[in-house]
Amino acid sequence: MKWRVVVEVVRADGTVQLQEVSVGGHTATDCSPETLGLTLAAGKEILARLQRHLVQAQTEEHCRSRRNCQRCGNQRPLKDTRRRRLTSLFGVVEVRAPRFGPCRCGVASHRTITPVAEIMPDRCTPEYERTLAKMGALLPYRRACALIEEFLPIGDAAAVETVRQRTLRVGARLEREAVSVPTSAPPKAARSIALSIDGGHVRSVRSYQVRSFEIFVAQISNDDGKQVVFSSMPAEADRQVQQLRGVLHGLGAAPHTPVTILSDGAEGPRSLGEAASIGPTHHVLDWFHLSMRIQHVAQVAKGWPATTAGEREEGARLADTIEHIRWRLWHGQLQQALDLIGDTLVPLDTMAEAASPIAATAGKVAGVLRGLETYVTGQSELIIDYATARRTDEPISTATTESTVQWLLHRRMGAQQQMRWSPRGAHLMLKVRTSVVNGTFNVDHAHAERWARRPFRQAA
Ligand SMILES: [Zn+2]
């Protein structure tokens, strides 16, 4: 069997053009699993040729229609013809780009026009840019390139440096869009908003003055269950507060909407949340971080010696006490928890000073318990009755933000990726990554187009 793929183009004037895209088949009568249907290579080849025919036919049609003067209908004079290359997901297409002079009637435009520039303002299609940026935000650039090349007839058009540049350029545009004043009407006012905000660290390039720098990640949700992720590198962000406020606005934050700000108590993330909120705020130390601190004490206490019955009893009593401390903090009984910590520290300190086999462990437990005491005292104003809050469905934990931080930072920008970042690069990368994780990247990319500087776009 033999086959032929033909593209039939019917022009606006009704003329039909047939072009062969591909021929295939085998002379042998037997069919094998290997020769059944299209191979990846053949499929890529067909897509590339089809794309070439389509783009060339479309640009020719567009140029033909633009050549006629809108006023008198005569043809504008041809000034010259250049060639232009357009990179798409289905390969690079070279097209003819004629320039037409002003019409002789002199009534319509006095300018020379390049019709191809109108439909091809950049060297690539928007979809090519969008896909490169998305893949570049999801995977290390090299792997993104390899993956794109594997499945698309893109040739060598997807170079590592191209993916990097496009991703960061798109990130910069997304940020410009984020700081612009929202033109859309705000959605219906939310009854409440929860803002979980946390810091994370990214390893910096060697030329930067410190080994790593902090970025902020926030997860914001409203009572409708709608959730949006935000992140930025504070020093690089353009009007960071305004950007976060824009996210809150999109979730229906009105001047009377209460905002619960969950954090680990650190000043930076907390004050960003505070500054971005227009409604009344309520700060809460998130249970996730507090319980991690308690867990740390419990973990160290597990190392209590257990060689004698007395030691085992002592160890069990200590574990029990730590659970009581946890219970009191969970119920917001701050003073009782601190009292219990104080009561536990006294015998531990005594044991640590005695010349006994448990002295070292007692000292270690006392150390971490004292750390917990300092933390709880420092954050006392942010500690709430978590048990009641959980029953009444109020936000108590940033554990979900923690996993978002994991996804945003560590999967793509963590130490195991062997990659170092400049603060600017990390910031712009995060703009694209958060847009992707929010599921709004295609729309965001289209909206941010107005900030793009395209090489062939004519001045209006
Ligand atoms: Zn004319």
XYZ file of C-alpha atoms and ligand atoms in Angstrom:
461
model
C 0.000 0.000 0.000
C 1.110 3.522 -0.706
C -0.268 6.742 0.667
C 0.013 10.452 0.098
C -0.791 13.373 2.386
C -1.928 16.441 0.467
C -2.892 19.848 1.761
C -5.608 21.647 -0.144
C -5.605 25.420 0.192
C -8.661 27.321 -1.037
C -7.863 31.017 -1.315
C -10.268 33.863 -0.655
C -10.639 34.357 -4.424
C -11.724 30.729 -4.762
C -8.553 29.382 -6.377
C -7.480 25.998 -5.144
C -3.929 24.910 -4.575
C -2.877 21.355 -3.821
C 0.445 20.597 -2.262
C 1.923 17.277 -1.426
C 3.079 17.029 2.158
C 4.248 13.472 2.390
C 4.295 10.140 0.629
C 4.812 6.797 2.260
C 4.137 3.117 2.121
C 5.935 -0.116 1.549
C 6.320 -2.343 -1.431
C 6.388 -5.427 0.749
C 2.957 -6.908 1.350
C 3.598 -7.734 4.966
C 2.828 -5.241 7.660
C 4.836 -5.181 10.875
C 4.409 -3.448 14.221
C 7.229 -1.153 13.201
C 5.635 -0.012 9.940
C 2.077 0.351 11.209
C 0.880 3.928 11.052
C 3.179 6.862 11.526
C 6.462 6.772 13.358
C 7.394 9.688 15.576
C 9.987 10.776 13.014
C 7.513 10.612 10.118
C 4.871 12.413 12.171
C 7.283 15.202 13.014
C 8.312 15.486 9.380
C 4.685 15.730 8.193
C 3.841 18.358 10.818
C 6.869 20.415 9.805
C 5.973 20.340 6.108
C 2.305 21.014 6.759
C 3.266 23.966 8.899
C 5.512 25.322 6.158
C 2.744 25.132 3.544
C 0.153 26.676 5.844
C 2.259 29.558 7.122
C 3.479 30.420 3.633
C -0.040 30.286 2.189
C -1.442 32.378 5.043
C 1.212 35.076 4.834
C 0.873 35.269 1.027
C -2.872 35.654 1.369
C -2.467 38.342 4.002
C 0.084 40.283 1.921
C -2.142 40.049 -1.146
C -5.112 41.504 0.707
C -3.027 44.271 2.245
C -1.562 45.318 -1.100
C -4.836 46.780 -2.297
C -5.384 50.376 -1.278
C -8.305 50.718 1.100
C -9.319 53.951 -0.615
C -9.113 53.410 -4.366
C -8.666 49.674 -4.560
C -5.551 49.874 -6.744
C -2.413 47.969 -5.917
C 0.248 49.682 -3.905
C 3.697 49.639 -5.517
C 6.048 46.904 -4.361
C 9.061 48.470 -2.721
C 11.128 45.365 -2.065
C 10.851 41.853 -0.747
C 12.752 40.521 2.203
C 12.710 37.128 3.823
C 11.691 36.422 7.340
C 11.975 33.301 9.443
C 9.248 32.331 11.868
C 9.939 29.784 14.578
C 6.939 27.729 15.614
C 6.473 24.569 17.628
C 6.423 22.764 14.277
C 9.671 24.087 12.959
C 11.160 27.182 11.369
C 9.360 28.536 8.318
C 10.869 31.033 5.941
C 8.406 33.403 4.282
C 8.569 36.241 1.793
C 7.969 39.606 3.414
C 7.174 42.246 0.757
C 7.043 45.932 1.584
C 4.499 48.091 -0.173
C 4.891 51.802 -0.753
C 2.103 54.387 -0.327
C -0.640 54.196 -2.939
C -0.361 56.595 -5.883
C -3.793 58.008 -5.112
C -2.158 59.639 -2.125
C -5.363 59.611 -0.112
C -4.912 56.587 2.100
C -1.762 55.841 4.108
C 1.440 57.648 3.208
C 3.523 55.031 4.923
C 5.358 52.038 3.598
C 3.799 48.913 5.060
C 5.183 45.451 5.810
C 2.100 43.217 6.078
C 4.099 40.277 7.451
C 5.095 42.357 10.492
C 1.421 42.746 11.346
C 0.869 39.026 11.759
C 4.414 38.155 12.785
C 5.600 40.780 15.272
C 8.175 38.427 16.757
C 10.542 35.843 15.362
C 8.336 33.150 16.853
C 4.683 32.326 17.390
C 3.110 33.188 20.772
C 2.440 29.505 21.360
C 6.098 28.641 20.831
C 7.103 31.243 23.417
C 4.413 30.122 25.846
C 5.371 26.470 25.578
C 9.081 27.181 25.954
C 8.470 29.336 29.041
C 6.157 26.766 30.588
C 8.579 23.901 30.023
C 11.478 26.064 31.160
C 9.609 26.806 34.383
C 8.800 23.148 35.005
C 12.107 21.527 34.118
C 15.799 22.393 34.071
C 16.408 24.191 30.760
C 18.473 21.393 29.279
C 15.802 18.793 29.995
C 13.074 21.093 28.739
C 14.937 21.378 25.431
C 15.462 17.655 25.154
C 11.790 16.964 25.815
C 10.539 19.519 23.288
C 12.925 18.209 20.654
C 11.838 14.666 21.317
C 8.224 15.236 20.364
C 8.127 18.305 18.171
C 9.787 18.973 14.793
C 11.471 22.009 16.203
C 14.953 21.159 14.984
C 17.632 23.059 16.833
C 15.310 26.024 17.406
C 14.941 25.227 21.105
C 18.423 25.993 22.395
C 19.039 26.046 26.150
C 19.800 29.752 26.080
C 16.617 30.451 24.104
C 14.480 28.618 26.643
C 16.160 30.486 29.479
C 15.747 33.891 27.887
C 12.148 33.343 26.841
C 11.187 32.044 30.298
C 12.702 35.021 32.091
C 11.332 37.505 29.573
C 7.842 36.087 30.033
C 8.373 36.260 33.812
C 9.249 39.956 33.548
C 6.104 40.605 31.547
C 3.925 38.699 34.015
C 5.307 40.913 36.738
C 4.568 44.118 34.820
C 1.036 42.894 34.344
C 0.803 42.050 38.068
C 1.777 45.572 39.159
C -0.576 47.271 36.727
C -3.830 48.471 38.214
C -6.507 45.807 37.691
C -8.980 46.870 35.024
C -11.471 44.116 35.680
C -14.231 44.661 38.217
C -13.479 42.907 41.506
C -15.318 39.616 42.042
C -18.000 39.482 44.701
C -16.649 40.364 48.112
C -15.320 37.400 50.080
C -16.561 36.787 53.627
C -13.085 35.852 54.791
C -9.596 35.354 53.434
C -6.746 33.200 54.717
C -3.223 34.166 53.770
C -0.480 31.679 54.590
C 2.934 33.130 54.065
C 6.341 31.605 54.482
C 9.941 32.130 53.497
C 12.158 29.731 51.597
C 15.774 29.735 50.507
C 17.388 29.534 47.097
C 21.099 28.989 46.498
C 22.657 31.990 44.879
C 25.214 32.315 42.122
C 28.763 32.721 43.349
C 28.969 36.347 42.306
C 26.153 37.252 44.686
C 27.327 38.440 48.114
C 25.558 35.728 50.141
C 25.267 31.945 49.677
C 21.525 31.921 49.559
C 18.681 34.381 49.562
C 15.162 34.334 50.853
C 12.023 34.302 48.810
C 8.457 34.582 50.019
C 5.720 32.161 49.114
C 2.119 32.845 49.979
C -0.998 30.823 49.510
C -4.201 32.819 49.627
C -7.700 31.387 49.741
C -11.187 32.741 50.256
C -14.317 31.269 51.845
C -15.411 30.066 48.384
C -12.484 27.672 48.371
C -10.669 29.500 45.579
C -6.916 29.383 46.049
C -4.036 31.319 44.516
C -0.291 31.030 44.997
C 1.997 34.042 45.061
C 5.746 34.272 45.337
C 8.529 36.764 44.957
C 12.105 37.572 45.840
C 11.596 40.687 47.988
C 14.635 42.686 46.835
C 13.869 42.079 43.153
C 10.128 42.487 43.228
C 8.614 45.561 41.703
C 6.034 46.884 44.171
C 5.697 43.564 45.948
C 2.950 44.775 48.273
C 0.852 45.960 45.362
C 1.313 42.640 43.561
C 0.111 40.663 46.566
C -2.742 43.105 47.040
C -3.750 42.425 43.448
C -4.019 38.705 44.284
C -6.173 39.494 47.330
C -8.318 41.764 45.158
C -8.837 38.910 42.698
C -10.085 36.726 45.550
C -12.668 39.305 46.577
C -10.856 41.101 49.404
C -12.955 44.152 50.269
C -12.210 46.794 52.939
C -14.404 44.897 55.411
C -13.135 41.377 54.579
C -11.183 39.951 57.537
C -7.814 38.459 56.602
C -6.190 35.745 58.726
C -2.432 35.811 58.240
C -0.761 32.517 59.071
C 2.995 32.498 59.425
C 5.849 31.037 61.422
C 6.073 34.375 63.208
C 9.017 35.698 61.174
C 8.800 39.442 60.707
C 9.378 39.687 56.928
C 6.561 37.468 55.631
C 4.181 38.696 58.341
C 4.603 42.351 57.536
C 4.228 41.731 53.796
C 0.886 40.045 54.493
C -0.111 42.887 56.782
C 0.829 45.590 54.264
C -1.013 43.888 51.396
C -4.275 43.489 53.298
C -6.822 46.272 53.086
C -9.254 44.639 55.517
C -8.852 43.938 59.246
C -6.061 41.423 59.867
C -5.617 38.709 62.458
C -2.180 37.121 62.856
C -1.894 33.471 63.779
C 1.184 31.385 64.431
C 0.517 28.446 62.185
C 0.134 25.124 63.895
C 2.401 23.412 61.414
C 5.484 25.323 62.546
C 4.597 25.166 66.232
C 3.996 21.424 66.124
C 7.309 20.920 64.289
C 9.088 22.596 67.216
C 7.308 20.364 69.725
C 8.093 17.358 67.537
C 11.761 18.281 67.626
C 11.738 18.188 71.445
C 9.926 14.824 71.418
C 12.514 13.479 68.960
C 15.472 14.465 71.151
C 13.706 13.027 74.238
C 13.461 9.686 72.422
C 17.203 9.390 72.854
C 16.766 9.099 76.628
C 18.842 6.193 77.995
C 16.823 3.031 78.618
C 19.285 0.643 80.220
C 17.773 0.608 83.709
C 14.126 0.432 84.779
C 14.514 3.857 86.399
C 15.777 5.390 83.174
C 12.945 3.830 81.172
C 10.410 5.194 83.645
C 12.028 8.620 83.510
C 12.016 8.560 79.705
C 8.338 7.572 79.542
C 7.421 10.328 81.988
C 9.295 12.877 79.897
C 7.572 11.754 76.661
C 4.239 12.040 78.468
C 5.035 15.554 79.664
C 5.927 16.657 76.139
C 2.551 15.355 74.933
C 0.917 17.441 77.658
C 2.796 20.510 76.503
C 1.582 19.795 72.966
C -2.017 19.385 74.204
C -1.949 22.665 76.121
C -0.549 24.589 73.154
C -3.102 22.966 70.819
C -5.832 24.288 73.114
C -4.217 27.722 73.307
C -3.415 27.335 77.024
C -0.275 29.370 76.704
C 0.522 30.083 80.345
C -0.176 26.488 81.428
C 2.121 25.245 78.665
C 4.889 27.629 79.736
C 4.412 26.612 83.377
C 4.762 22.956 82.454
C 7.876 23.675 80.393
C 9.341 25.583 83.376
C 8.467 22.740 85.784
C 10.119 20.228 83.445
C 13.263 22.273 82.978
C 14.105 22.373 86.704
C 14.781 18.608 87.184
C 16.343 18.374 83.698
C 18.862 21.095 84.582
C 19.685 19.349 87.844
C 20.214 16.017 86.038
C 22.363 17.727 83.396
C 24.716 19.039 86.070
C 25.044 15.746 87.955
C 27.834 13.323 87.080
C 25.534 10.591 85.797
C 25.103 8.703 82.481
C 21.917 10.641 81.710
C 23.534 14.044 82.160
C 24.326 14.547 78.469
C 20.839 13.586 77.282
C 19.175 15.663 79.990
C 21.267 18.641 78.864
C 20.263 18.140 75.236
C 16.544 17.850 76.056
C 16.768 20.902 78.320
C 18.413 22.813 75.459
C 15.689 22.125 72.874
C 12.933 22.565 75.457
C 14.348 25.958 76.339
C 14.351 26.741 72.608
C 10.654 25.902 72.508
C 10.054 28.089 75.553
C 11.758 31.048 73.875
C 9.821 30.497 70.646
C 6.448 30.217 72.413
C 7.170 33.265 74.577
C 8.233 35.284 71.532
C 5.170 34.315 69.506
C 2.712 34.323 72.429
C 0.462 36.925 70.830
C 0.010 34.770 67.750
C -0.890 31.539 69.526
C -4.585 30.744 69.421
C -6.886 27.949 70.593
C -6.195 25.703 67.594
C -8.630 23.009 68.727
C -11.577 25.391 68.659
C -10.412 27.053 65.453
C -10.231 23.659 63.766
C -13.786 22.836 64.931
C -15.095 26.118 63.538
C -13.205 25.690 60.264
C -10.882 28.593 60.792
C -7.431 28.393 59.222
C -4.759 27.085 61.578
C -1.962 25.644 59.496
C 0.328 26.515 56.621
C 1.114 22.874 55.904
C -0.342 23.305 52.420
C 1.860 26.337 51.871
C 4.770 24.222 52.995
C 4.087 21.744 50.201
C 3.664 24.605 47.748
C 7.039 25.947 48.825
C 8.405 22.476 48.223
C 6.962 22.393 44.734
C 7.807 25.951 43.767
C 11.304 26.031 45.119
C 12.837 22.702 45.712
C 11.663 20.729 42.696
C 13.094 23.261 40.300
C 15.338 25.491 42.365
C 16.455 23.334 45.294
C 20.003 22.370 46.154
C 19.674 18.925 44.581
C 19.069 20.554 41.186
C 22.722 21.664 41.253
C 21.600 25.025 40.085
C 22.480 28.407 41.424
C 20.331 31.433 40.869
C 20.711 35.127 40.606
C 18.048 36.890 42.662
C 16.614 38.409 39.473
C 16.539 35.073 37.633
C 14.917 33.314 40.583
C 12.335 36.038 40.930
C 11.310 35.938 37.262
C 11.323 32.142 37.222
C 8.960 32.166 40.211
C 6.595 34.479 38.344
C 6.221 31.866 35.612
C 6.116 28.911 38.013
C 3.382 30.404 40.200
C 1.332 31.215 37.120
C 1.715 27.609 35.969
C 0.803 26.184 39.396
C -2.225 28.499 39.548
C -3.377 27.047 36.240
C -3.672 30.509 34.691
C -0.497 30.632 32.630
C -2.091 30.659 29.164
C -4.417 33.519 30.100
C -1.705 35.387 32.020
C 0.668 35.105 29.068
C -1.966 36.537 26.723
C -2.795 39.411 29.098
C 0.863 40.291 29.590
C 1.401 40.508 25.826
C 0.834 44.259 25.957
C 4.170 44.625 27.761
C 6.100 42.729 25.100
C 8.594 44.535 22.925
C 8.467 42.668 19.637
C 11.306 43.191 17.165
C 9.023 43.601 14.119
C 6.086 45.361 15.662
C 5.448 48.621 13.872
C 4.870 51.754 15.850
C 1.191 52.587 15.915
Zn -5.208 54.380 -3.327
